[in-house]
Amino acid sequence: MRWINSRPANGTRLALALLPFVLVLIAYAIGSAERLAENPNDKLLPGLTGFADAINRMAFVPEARTGSYLLWVDTLASLQRLGAGLAIATAIALLLGLVIGILPYARALLSPFVGAISMVPPLALLPILFIVMGLGETSKIALIAIGVTPIMIRDLALKAIELPREMIVKAETLSASSWQIALRVVLPQILPRLITCLRLQLGPAWLFLIAAEAISADSGLGYRIFLVRRYLSMDVIFPYVIWITLLAVATDILLDRLRIAVFPWSELEKGK
Amino acid sequence: MSALSIKNVWKEYGDQIVLEDVSIEIASRAFVALVGPSGCGKSTFLRMLLGQETQTKGKILLDGEPLPKEPGPDRGVVFQRYSVFPHLTVLGNVMFGKELQASRFAGRLFGAARRAVEEEARAMIAAVGLMGSENKYPAQLSGGMQQRLALAQALIMRPKVLLLDEPFGALDPGIRAEIHTLMKKLWHEAPMTVVMVTHDMREAFTLGTRVVAFERPRDRPEEKLRYGATITKDITIWPPRQAGVPSIFRPDRDGPVSSKGQ
Ligand SMILES: Nc1ncnc2c1ncn2[C@@H]1O[C@H](COP(=O)(O)OP(=O)(O)OP(=O)(O)O)[C@@H](O)[C@H]1O
Ligand SMILES: [Mg+2]
């Protein structure tokens, strides 16, 4: 049989999925063991006990000075910024994407502008944001929103434009007004794409969040990583990176589940 | 009443003349089958009747009035594809037009108003033979069922004119025969004029009261751009077929005619 036609069974598939993770862990364990054997005080590749200690210290023991559990305080701060940034981005993208997708006048007015804006590297704007909005929460949320909104607008507008013309004409013959077409034909059909688009933007959103936190913050996952970097605390940095990854992966899966639950038809239409 | 009158209509796309001097009077309640080679402008003609495109020259009148420049509820349509909304169930699709018409802001009905529309929609769904599929999404229906749904969705608006662009082109012969019987029944019952584009001559002659052929009289490559297609044949079916009236010679020829038909 050709390779393209042979598929793994369920058990094999799980084993294959786990394999790269296991290999990375083993490689790390070997490297760490070798370095620790040479120098028990090595900080670069801490062993499992080192990690367990650090995780315990960050997550389950209150910090001496403030009495707070650092990992949870950092997580909460970061997720709040991320959530606010993405919420603003989603609202703007939905509104502008819909309008650009439906109304030729709005498209003529906004499409080239959004296209140009989406080419501005958001990180280059960070100093401007800090200067204009100060070092507080606003500038960090603004960076996330600015970073992901233009691409989301373009994606949603494209999706709306891609809807077959026949469908819009059909709605017109059913007496739909522009407003009704927006509300009941186009909006429901771009909402599943909005969720998918949000999933794809999670990566960039985290990037902008950590960049902003690295420069100025007093809590947050990115702030902590860059703070402990000064002490070469790999035992804290690694768990934090893994924790961020887990959060992002979980959000990604939850968003997809949400799409299937709320828009069951979008799953049926797949691959058509 | 829903008579169409097309007077000296031309359609050009840039330099290319697609339709040239098309004139035809279509009587109220006629069933016109439009045939012709691929690319000769049948869909273009239908889109002009629909109001999706405007003619370059000439006039199109519906009951003596110029056609509105946009599609509207007086002209229903079924395309070969994309005629139903993938995000609505069968029931939702059929109720859709009525909901839009009754609720201009929200586009949704609730309570008693909704129940009334729902009842009407269920009757329509039964009329096209889709009972039991009310809660399915279009992706869960076969091609034939989707076209039945598209018909139900268009007909619930009681259009004066129903425009069909190769609606059954993708169906297999068995399903097509079934849907032809349905189409005849609907045409007998609803007070509408039908214009249908088809590539299937047999379909044209089984359904139409009149078969109209579009063709390019001059079709040499160097003439393609400057000469468009026009009506070259206009055949009235004999013995005549009349909406709501069984055929004189073979009463079963034109399918079931209910007493409702006028
Ligand atoms: N939007 C457009 N812009 C430019 N040319 C067009 C456009 N739409 C149609 N045409 C041209 O008009 C001609 C007629 O197209 P049309 O789709 O009406 O043909 P048709 O008779 O429906 O063909 P088919 O049987 O294959 O569906 C074609 O030559 C096509 O290239
Ligand atoms: Mg066509």
Coordinates of C-alpha atoms and ligand atoms in Angstrom, one line a residue:
Chain A
M1 CA 0.0 0.0 0.0
R2 CA 1.1 3.6 -0.6
W3 CA 2.4 5.5 2.4
I4 CA -0.2 8.2 1.9
N5 CA -2.9 5.6 2.4
S6 CA -1.7 3.8 5.5
R7 CA -3.2 5.3 8.7
P8 CA -2.2 4.5 12.3
A9 CA -4.7 2.8 14.6
N10 CA -5.9 4.7 17.6
G11 CA -3.3 3.2 20.0
T12 CA -0.5 3.8 17.6
R13 CA -1.6 7.3 17.0
L14 CA -1.5 8.1 20.7
A15 CA 1.9 6.5 21.0
L16 CA 3.2 8.5 18.0
A17 CA 1.7 11.7 19.5
L18 CA 3.5 11.2 22.8
L19 CA 6.8 10.1 21.3
P20 CA 8.3 13.6 20.5
F21 CA 7.4 14.8 24.0
V22 CA 9.0 11.8 25.6
L23 CA 12.1 12.1 23.5
V24 CA 12.6 15.8 24.5
L25 CA 12.2 14.9 28.1
I26 CA 14.7 12.1 27.9
A27 CA 17.2 14.3 26.1
Y28 CA 16.8 16.9 28.8
A29 CA 17.1 14.4 31.6
I30 CA 20.4 13.1 30.1
G31 CA 21.8 16.5 29.6
S32 CA 20.8 17.7 33.0
A33 CA 22.2 14.6 34.7
E34 CA 25.5 15.0 33.0
R35 CA 25.9 18.6 33.9
L36 CA 24.9 18.0 37.5
A37 CA 27.4 15.1 37.8
E38 CA 30.1 17.6 36.8
N39 CA 28.9 20.4 39.0
P40 CA 26.2 19.9 41.6
N41 CA 25.5 23.6 41.7
D42 CA 24.9 23.9 37.9
K43 CA 22.0 26.3 37.3
L44 CA 21.5 25.9 33.5
L45 CA 19.8 22.5 33.3
P46 CA 18.3 21.8 36.8
G47 CA 17.1 18.3 37.6
L48 CA 13.6 17.2 38.5
T49 CA 14.0 17.9 42.2
G50 CA 15.1 21.4 41.4
F51 CA 12.0 21.9 39.4
A52 CA 9.8 20.4 42.1
D53 CA 11.3 22.8 44.6
A54 CA 10.8 25.8 42.4
I55 CA 7.3 24.9 41.5
N56 CA 6.4 24.3 45.2
R57 CA 8.0 27.7 46.1
M58 CA 6.2 29.7 43.4
A59 CA 2.8 28.0 43.5
F60 CA 2.2 26.6 47.0
V61 CA 4.2 28.7 49.5
P62 CA 3.3 32.3 50.1
E63 CA 6.1 34.7 49.4
A64 CA 7.7 36.0 52.5
R65 CA 7.4 39.7 51.7
T66 CA 3.9 40.0 50.4
G67 CA 2.2 36.8 51.6
S68 CA 1.0 36.0 48.1
Y69 CA 1.3 32.9 45.9
L70 CA 3.5 34.2 43.1
L71 CA 2.5 31.8 40.3
W72 CA -1.2 32.5 40.7
V73 CA -0.8 36.2 41.1
D74 CA 1.3 36.3 37.9
T75 CA -1.2 34.0 36.0
L76 CA -4.1 36.2 37.0
A77 CA -2.4 39.4 36.0
S78 CA -1.3 38.0 32.7
L79 CA -4.7 36.4 31.8
Q80 CA -6.5 39.7 32.7
R81 CA -4.3 41.6 30.3
L82 CA -4.6 39.0 27.6
G83 CA -8.4 38.7 28.0
A84 CA -8.9 42.4 27.9
G85 CA -6.7 42.8 24.8
L86 CA -8.3 39.9 23.0
A87 CA -11.8 41.1 23.9
I88 CA -11.2 44.5 22.5
A89 CA -9.6 43.1 19.4
T90 CA -12.5 40.7 18.9
A91 CA -15.1 43.4 19.2
I92 CA -13.4 45.7 16.8
A93 CA -12.5 43.0 14.3
L94 CA -16.1 41.7 14.2
L95 CA -17.6 45.1 13.7
L96 CA -15.1 46.3 11.1
G97 CA -14.7 42.9 9.4
L98 CA -18.5 42.7 8.9
V99 CA -18.8 46.2 7.6
I100 CA -15.9 45.9 5.2
G101 CA -17.2 42.5 4.1
I102 CA -20.7 43.7 3.4
L103 CA -20.7 47.3 2.3
P104 CA -18.7 48.3 -0.8
Y105 CA -18.4 51.9 0.5
A106 CA -16.9 50.8 3.8
R107 CA -14.6 48.5 1.9
A108 CA -13.4 51.3 -0.3
L109 CA -12.9 53.5 2.8
L110 CA -11.3 51.1 5.2
S111 CA -9.8 48.2 3.4
P112 CA -6.6 49.9 2.2
F113 CA -6.2 51.6 5.6
V114 CA -6.5 48.4 7.5
G115 CA -4.2 46.7 5.0
A116 CA -1.5 49.3 5.7
I117 CA -2.0 49.3 9.4
S118 CA -1.6 45.6 9.6
M119 CA 1.9 46.0 8.2
V120 CA 3.1 48.2 11.0
P121 CA 5.2 46.0 13.4
P122 CA 3.4 46.3 16.7
L123 CA 6.5 46.0 18.8
A124 CA 7.9 49.1 17.2
L125 CA 4.8 50.9 18.6
L126 CA 5.5 49.8 22.1
P127 CA 7.7 52.7 23.1
I128 CA 5.0 55.1 21.7
L129 CA 2.4 53.3 23.7
F130 CA 4.5 53.6 26.9
I131 CA 5.1 57.2 26.3
V132 CA 1.5 58.1 25.5
M133 CA -0.4 55.8 27.9
G134 CA 2.1 55.4 30.6
L135 CA 3.6 52.2 32.0
G136 CA 0.3 50.9 33.5
E137 CA -2.1 48.2 32.3
T138 CA -3.5 50.4 29.5
S139 CA -0.4 50.3 27.3
K140 CA 0.0 46.5 27.6
I141 CA -3.6 45.8 26.7
A142 CA -3.3 48.3 23.9
L143 CA -0.3 46.5 22.5
I144 CA -2.1 43.2 22.4
A145 CA -5.2 44.7 20.8
I146 CA -3.1 46.6 18.2
G147 CA -1.1 43.6 17.5
V148 CA -3.9 41.2 16.7
T149 CA -6.8 43.4 15.5
P150 CA -5.8 44.3 12.0
I151 CA -5.2 40.7 11.0
M152 CA -8.4 39.6 12.5
I153 CA -10.3 42.4 10.7
R154 CA -8.8 41.3 7.3
D155 CA -9.5 37.6 8.0
L156 CA -13.1 38.2 8.9
A157 CA -13.7 40.7 6.0
L158 CA -12.2 38.1 3.6
K159 CA -14.5 35.4 5.0
A160 CA -17.5 37.7 4.6
I161 CA -16.5 38.6 1.0
E162 CA -16.0 34.9 0.2
L163 CA -19.6 34.0 1.0
P164 CA -21.1 33.0 -2.3
R165 CA -23.0 35.9 -4.0
E166 CA -25.9 33.5 -4.6
M167 CA -26.5 33.4 -0.9
I168 CA -26.7 37.1 -0.5
V169 CA -29.0 37.4 -3.6
K170 CA -31.1 34.6 -2.2
A171 CA -31.5 36.6 1.0
E172 CA -32.5 39.7 -1.0
T173 CA -35.3 37.7 -2.7
L174 CA -36.4 36.8 0.8
S175 CA -36.9 40.5 1.4
A176 CA -33.8 40.9 3.6
S177 CA -32.5 44.5 4.2
S178 CA -28.8 45.3 4.4
W179 CA -29.1 45.2 8.2
Q180 CA -30.9 41.8 8.2
I181 CA -28.3 40.4 5.8
A182 CA -25.5 41.5 8.1
L183 CA -27.3 40.3 11.2
R184 CA -28.8 37.0 10.0
V185 CA -26.8 35.9 7.0
V186 CA -23.2 37.1 7.2
L187 CA -22.7 37.5 11.0
P188 CA -23.7 33.9 11.9
Q189 CA -21.5 32.6 9.1
I190 CA -18.4 34.5 10.1
L191 CA -18.7 33.8 13.9
P192 CA -17.2 30.3 13.6
R193 CA -14.3 31.8 11.6
L194 CA -13.9 34.5 14.3
I195 CA -13.3 31.7 16.9
T196 CA -10.8 30.0 14.6
C197 CA -9.1 33.3 13.9
L198 CA -8.9 34.0 17.7
R199 CA -7.2 30.6 18.2
L200 CA -4.6 31.4 15.6
Q201 CA -4.0 34.8 17.2
L202 CA -3.3 33.3 20.6
G203 CA 0.3 32.9 19.8
P204 CA 1.0 36.5 18.7
A205 CA -1.2 37.8 21.6
W206 CA 1.1 36.0 24.2
L207 CA 4.1 37.3 22.4
F208 CA 3.0 40.9 22.7
L209 CA 1.9 40.3 26.3
I210 CA 5.3 38.9 27.4
A211 CA 7.1 41.6 25.5
A212 CA 5.2 44.3 27.3
E213 CA 5.5 42.7 30.7
A214 CA 9.2 42.2 30.2
I215 CA 9.7 45.9 29.8
S216 CA 7.5 47.2 32.6
A217 CA 5.3 45.5 35.1
D218 CA 5.2 44.4 38.7
S219 CA 3.5 41.1 38.1
G220 CA 2.7 38.7 35.3
L221 CA 4.2 35.6 33.8
G222 CA 6.4 37.5 31.4
Y223 CA 7.5 39.8 34.1
R224 CA 8.6 36.9 36.4
I225 CA 10.5 35.2 33.6
F226 CA 12.5 38.3 32.9
L227 CA 13.0 39.1 36.6
V228 CA 14.5 35.7 37.5
R229 CA 16.6 35.7 34.4
R230 CA 19.0 37.9 36.3
Y231 CA 19.6 35.1 38.8
L232 CA 19.8 32.5 36.0
S233 CA 16.9 30.7 37.7
M234 CA 16.2 28.1 35.0
D235 CA 14.3 26.1 37.6
V236 CA 11.6 28.9 37.6
I237 CA 11.8 29.9 33.9
F238 CA 11.3 26.4 32.5
P239 CA 8.1 25.7 34.5
Y240 CA 6.8 29.1 33.7
V241 CA 7.3 28.6 30.0
I242 CA 5.6 25.2 30.2
W243 CA 2.8 26.7 32.2
I244 CA 2.2 29.4 29.5
T245 CA 2.3 26.8 26.8
L246 CA -0.3 24.7 28.7
L247 CA -2.6 27.8 29.2
A248 CA -2.4 28.6 25.5
V249 CA -3.0 25.0 24.4
A250 CA -6.0 24.7 26.8
T251 CA -7.5 27.9 25.5
D252 CA -7.0 26.7 21.9
I253 CA -8.8 23.4 22.6
L254 CA -11.6 25.1 24.6
L255 CA -12.2 27.6 21.8
D256 CA -12.6 24.9 19.2
R257 CA -14.9 22.9 21.5
L258 CA -16.9 26.1 21.9
R259 CA -17.2 26.6 18.2
I260 CA -18.5 23.0 17.7
A261 CA -21.0 23.4 20.6
V262 CA -22.4 26.7 19.5
F263 CA -22.2 26.3 15.7
P264 CA -22.7 22.6 15.1
W265 CA -23.3 23.3 11.4
S266 CA -19.8 24.7 10.9
E267 CA -18.4 21.3 11.7
L268 CA -20.8 19.7 9.2
E269 CA -19.7 22.1 6.5
K270 CA -16.1 21.3 6.9
G271 CA -14.3 19.9 3.9
K272 CA -17.2 20.8 1.6
Chain B
M1 CA -50.9 38.5 -12.7
S2 CA -47.2 38.3 -13.4
A3 CA -46.4 38.9 -17.1
L4 CA -42.8 39.7 -18.1
S5 CA -42.1 41.8 -21.1
I6 CA -38.5 42.1 -22.4
K7 CA -37.9 44.7 -25.0
N8 CA -34.8 45.0 -27.1
V9 CA -32.5 44.1 -24.3
W10 CA -28.7 44.2 -24.8
K11 CA -26.1 43.2 -22.3
E12 CA -22.4 44.0 -22.6
Y13 CA -19.5 43.3 -20.3
G14 CA -16.9 45.9 -21.3
D15 CA -16.2 45.2 -25.0
Q16 CA -17.9 41.9 -25.1
I17 CA -21.5 41.8 -26.2
V18 CA -23.2 38.9 -24.5
L19 CA -26.8 39.4 -25.4
E20 CA -28.0 41.2 -28.4
D21 CA -31.4 42.6 -29.0
V22 CA -33.4 40.1 -27.0
S23 CA -37.2 40.6 -27.0
I24 CA -39.8 38.3 -25.6
E25 CA -43.2 38.5 -24.1
I26 CA -43.8 36.0 -21.3
A27 CA -47.5 35.6 -20.4
S28 CA -48.6 35.3 -16.8
R29 CA -48.3 31.8 -15.4
A30 CA -46.2 30.6 -18.3
F31 CA -43.3 28.1 -17.7
V32 CA -40.5 29.1 -20.0
A33 CA -37.6 26.7 -20.4
L34 CA -34.4 28.5 -21.5
V35 CA -31.9 26.4 -23.4
G36 CA -28.7 27.2 -25.3
P37 CA -25.0 26.4 -25.5
S38 CA -22.7 27.0 -22.6
G39 CA -21.6 30.6 -22.2
C40 CA -24.3 32.1 -24.4
G41 CA -25.7 34.2 -21.7
K42 CA -28.6 32.3 -20.2
S43 CA -27.5 32.9 -16.6
T44 CA -26.8 36.5 -17.5
F45 CA -30.4 36.9 -18.8
L46 CA -31.8 35.3 -15.6
R47 CA -29.7 37.6 -13.4
M48 CA -31.2 40.6 -15.2
L49 CA -34.7 39.3 -14.6
L50 CA -33.7 38.9 -11.0
G51 CA -32.4 42.4 -10.7
Q52 CA -28.9 41.2 -9.8
E53 CA -27.6 42.9 -13.0
T54 CA -28.9 45.7 -15.2
Q55 CA -29.2 45.5 -18.9
T56 CA -27.0 47.8 -21.0
K57 CA -29.9 48.8 -23.3
G58 CA -33.5 48.0 -23.5
K59 CA -36.4 47.5 -21.0
I60 CA -37.6 44.8 -18.8
L61 CA -41.2 45.2 -17.5
L62 CA -43.0 43.1 -14.9
D63 CA -46.8 43.7 -15.2
G64 CA -46.0 46.8 -17.2
E65 CA -43.7 48.3 -14.5
P66 CA -39.9 48.5 -15.0
L67 CA -38.2 46.0 -12.8
P68 CA -36.7 47.3 -9.6
K69 CA -32.9 47.6 -9.7
E70 CA -32.4 45.1 -6.9
P71 CA -33.6 41.6 -6.2
G72 CA -36.8 41.5 -4.1
P73 CA -39.5 39.2 -2.7
D74 CA -41.6 39.4 -5.9
R75 CA -39.0 37.3 -7.7
G76 CA -37.8 34.1 -6.1
V77 CA -34.8 32.2 -7.2
V78 CA -33.1 28.7 -7.0
F79 CA -29.6 28.4 -8.2
Q80 CA -27.7 25.2 -8.8
R81 CA -25.7 25.6 -5.6
Y82 CA -25.6 27.9 -2.6
S83 CA -29.4 28.4 -2.6
V84 CA -29.9 27.6 1.1
F85 CA -28.3 28.9 4.2
P86 CA -25.8 26.4 5.8
H87 CA -26.3 27.9 9.3
L88 CA -30.0 27.4 9.4
T89 CA -31.9 24.1 9.8
V90 CA -34.5 23.0 7.2
L91 CA -37.3 24.7 9.3
G92 CA -35.1 27.8 9.8
N93 CA -34.4 28.1 6.1
V94 CA -38.1 27.9 5.2
M95 CA -39.2 30.3 7.9
F96 CA -36.4 32.7 7.1
G97 CA -38.1 34.9 4.5
K98 CA -41.3 35.2 6.6
E99 CA -39.3 36.1 9.7
L100 CA -37.3 38.8 7.8
Q101 CA -40.5 40.2 6.4
A102 CA -42.3 40.4 9.7
S103 CA -39.5 41.5 11.9
R104 CA -37.5 44.2 10.2
F105 CA -35.1 44.9 13.0
A106 CA -34.3 41.6 14.7
G107 CA -35.1 39.4 11.8
R108 CA -36.6 36.9 14.2
L109 CA -40.0 36.0 15.5
F110 CA -41.1 34.8 18.9
G111 CA -44.2 33.5 20.5
A112 CA -47.5 33.4 18.6
A113 CA -46.2 35.1 15.5
R114 CA -43.5 32.5 15.3
R115 CA -45.9 29.7 15.8
A116 CA -48.0 30.9 12.9
V117 CA -45.1 31.2 10.5
E118 CA -43.8 27.8 11.7
E119 CA -47.1 26.2 10.9
E120 CA -47.0 27.6 7.4
A121 CA -43.4 26.5 7.0
R122 CA -44.1 23.0 8.1
A123 CA -46.9 22.8 5.5
M124 CA -44.5 24.0 2.9
I125 CA -41.9 21.5 4.0
A126 CA -44.5 18.7 3.7
A127 CA -45.5 20.0 0.3
V128 CA -42.0 19.5 -1.1
G129 CA -41.6 16.1 0.7
L130 CA -39.1 17.0 3.4
M131 CA -41.2 16.0 6.5
G132 CA -39.0 14.5 9.2
S133 CA -36.0 16.5 8.2
E134 CA -37.1 19.8 9.8
N135 CA -34.2 19.9 12.3
K136 CA -31.4 18.9 9.9
Y137 CA -28.8 21.2 8.5
P138 CA -28.4 21.5 4.8
A139 CA -25.0 19.7 5.0
Q140 CA -27.0 16.7 6.3
L141 CA -29.3 16.6 3.2
S142 CA -28.7 15.0 -0.2
G143 CA -28.4 17.2 -3.3
G144 CA -32.0 16.5 -4.3
M145 CA -33.3 17.3 -0.8
Q146 CA -31.3 20.6 -0.7
Q147 CA -33.0 21.7 -4.0
R148 CA -36.4 20.8 -2.6
L149 CA -35.5 22.9 0.4
A150 CA -34.5 25.8 -1.8
L151 CA -37.8 25.6 -3.7
A152 CA -39.8 25.6 -0.4
Q153 CA -37.8 28.5 0.9
A154 CA -38.5 30.5 -2.3
L155 CA -42.1 29.5 -2.7
I156 CA -43.2 30.5 0.9
M157 CA -42.7 34.1 -0.2
R158 CA -45.3 33.6 -2.9
P159 CA -43.2 35.3 -5.6
K160 CA -44.8 36.5 -8.8
V161 CA -41.9 35.1 -10.8
L162 CA -39.8 32.1 -10.0
L163 CA -36.3 32.0 -11.6
L164 CA -34.4 28.7 -11.8
D165 CA -30.8 28.4 -13.0
E166 CA -30.1 24.8 -13.7
P167 CA -31.7 23.9 -10.4
F168 CA -31.7 20.1 -11.1
G169 CA -28.5 19.9 -13.2
A170 CA -26.5 18.1 -10.5
L171 CA -29.2 15.5 -9.7
D172 CA -29.2 11.9 -10.9
P173 CA -32.0 10.9 -13.3
G174 CA -34.2 9.1 -10.8
I175 CA -34.2 12.0 -8.3
R176 CA -34.7 14.4 -11.2
A177 CA -37.9 12.7 -12.4
E178 CA -39.2 12.9 -8.8
I179 CA -38.4 16.6 -8.5
H180 CA -40.0 17.2 -11.9
T181 CA -43.3 15.9 -10.6
L182 CA -43.0 18.1 -7.6
M183 CA -42.1 21.1 -9.8
K184 CA -45.2 20.6 -12.0
K185 CA -47.4 20.3 -8.9
L186 CA -46.0 23.5 -7.4
W187 CA -46.4 25.4 -10.7
H188 CA -50.0 24.3 -11.0
E189 CA -50.7 25.4 -7.4
A190 CA -48.9 28.6 -7.0
P191 CA -49.9 31.7 -9.0
M192 CA -46.5 32.3 -10.5
T193 CA -44.6 32.6 -13.8
V194 CA -41.5 30.4 -14.1
V195 CA -38.4 30.9 -16.1
M196 CA -36.0 28.0 -15.9
V197 CA -32.5 27.6 -17.5
T198 CA -31.6 24.1 -18.3
H199 CA -29.2 22.0 -20.4
D200 CA -31.5 19.0 -20.4
M201 CA -33.8 19.1 -23.4
R202 CA -36.0 16.4 -22.0
E203 CA -36.5 18.5 -18.8
A204 CA -37.3 21.6 -21.0
F205 CA -40.0 19.7 -22.9
T206 CA -41.5 17.9 -19.9
L207 CA -41.8 21.0 -17.8
G208 CA -42.2 24.0 -20.0
T209 CA -45.1 25.6 -21.7
R210 CA -42.6 27.1 -24.0
V211 CA -39.0 26.3 -24.9
V212 CA -36.8 29.2 -25.8
A213 CA -33.3 28.8 -27.3
F214 CA -30.5 31.4 -27.1
E215 CA -27.7 31.1 -29.6
R216 CA -25.1 33.3 -31.3
P217 CA -26.0 33.7 -34.9
R218 CA -22.5 34.6 -35.7
D219 CA -20.0 32.5 -33.8
R220 CA -16.7 32.6 -35.7
P221 CA -13.8 33.4 -33.4
E222 CA -13.2 36.9 -34.8
E223 CA -17.0 37.7 -34.4
K224 CA -17.3 36.4 -30.9
L225 CA -16.7 39.7 -29.2
R226 CA -18.9 42.0 -31.3
Y227 CA -21.9 39.8 -31.7
G228 CA -24.0 38.4 -28.8
A229 CA -26.5 35.7 -28.5
T230 CA -30.2 36.2 -29.1
I231 CA -33.4 34.2 -29.3
T232 CA -33.2 31.8 -32.2
K233 CA -36.1 29.5 -31.5
D234 CA -39.3 29.9 -29.5
I235 CA -41.3 26.7 -29.4
T236 CA -44.7 26.5 -27.8
I237 CA -45.5 23.0 -26.4
W238 CA -48.4 21.4 -28.2
P239 CA -50.9 20.4 -27.1
P240 CA -50.7 23.4 -24.9
R241 CA -49.9 23.1 -21.2
Q242 CA -51.7 25.4 -18.9
A243 CA -51.2 26.1 -15.2
G244 CA -53.9 24.5 -13.1
V245 CA -55.5 22.7 -16.0
P246 CA -54.9 19.0 -16.8
S247 CA -53.7 18.3 -20.4
I248 CA -56.7 17.8 -22.7
F249 CA -55.4 14.6 -24.4
R250 CA -53.5 12.9 -21.7
P251 CA -54.8 14.2 -18.3
D252 CA -51.8 12.7 -16.5
R253 CA -49.2 14.3 -18.8
D254 CA -48.7 17.4 -16.7
G255 CA -48.7 15.8 -13.3
P256 CA -51.1 16.1 -10.5
V257 CA -53.4 19.2 -10.8
S258 CA -55.2 20.0 -7.5
S259 CA -58.5 21.7 -7.4
K260 CA -56.7 24.7 -5.8
G261 CA -55.1 25.7 -9.0
Q262 CA -56.5 28.6 -10.9
Ligands
LIG1 N1 -19.3 39.4 -14.5 C1 -19.0 39.2 -15.8 N2 -17.9 39.9 -16.3 C2 -17.5 39.6 -17.6 N3 -18.1 38.7 -18.4 C3 -19.1 37.9 -17.9 C4 -19.5 38.1 -16.6 N4 -20.5 37.2 -16.4 C5 -20.7 36.5 -17.5 N5 -19.8 37.0 -18.4 C6 -19.6 36.4 -19.8 O1 -20.9 36.4 -20.4 C7 -21.1 35.2 -21.1 C8 -22.3 34.5 -20.7 O2 -22.2 33.9 -19.4 P1 -23.4 33.1 -18.7 O3 -22.9 32.7 -17.4 O4 -24.6 33.9 -18.8 O5 -23.5 31.9 -19.7 P2 -24.5 30.7 -19.6 O6 -25.3 30.7 -20.8 O7 -25.3 30.7 -18.3 O8 -23.6 29.4 -19.6 P3 -23.7 28.0 -18.8 O9 -24.7 27.2 -19.6 O10 -22.3 27.4 -19.0 O11 -24.1 28.3 -17.4 C9 -19.8 34.4 -21.0 O12 -19.0 34.5 -22.1 C10 -19.1 35.0 -19.8 O13 -17.7 35.0 -20.1
MG2 MG -25.3 29.5 -16.5

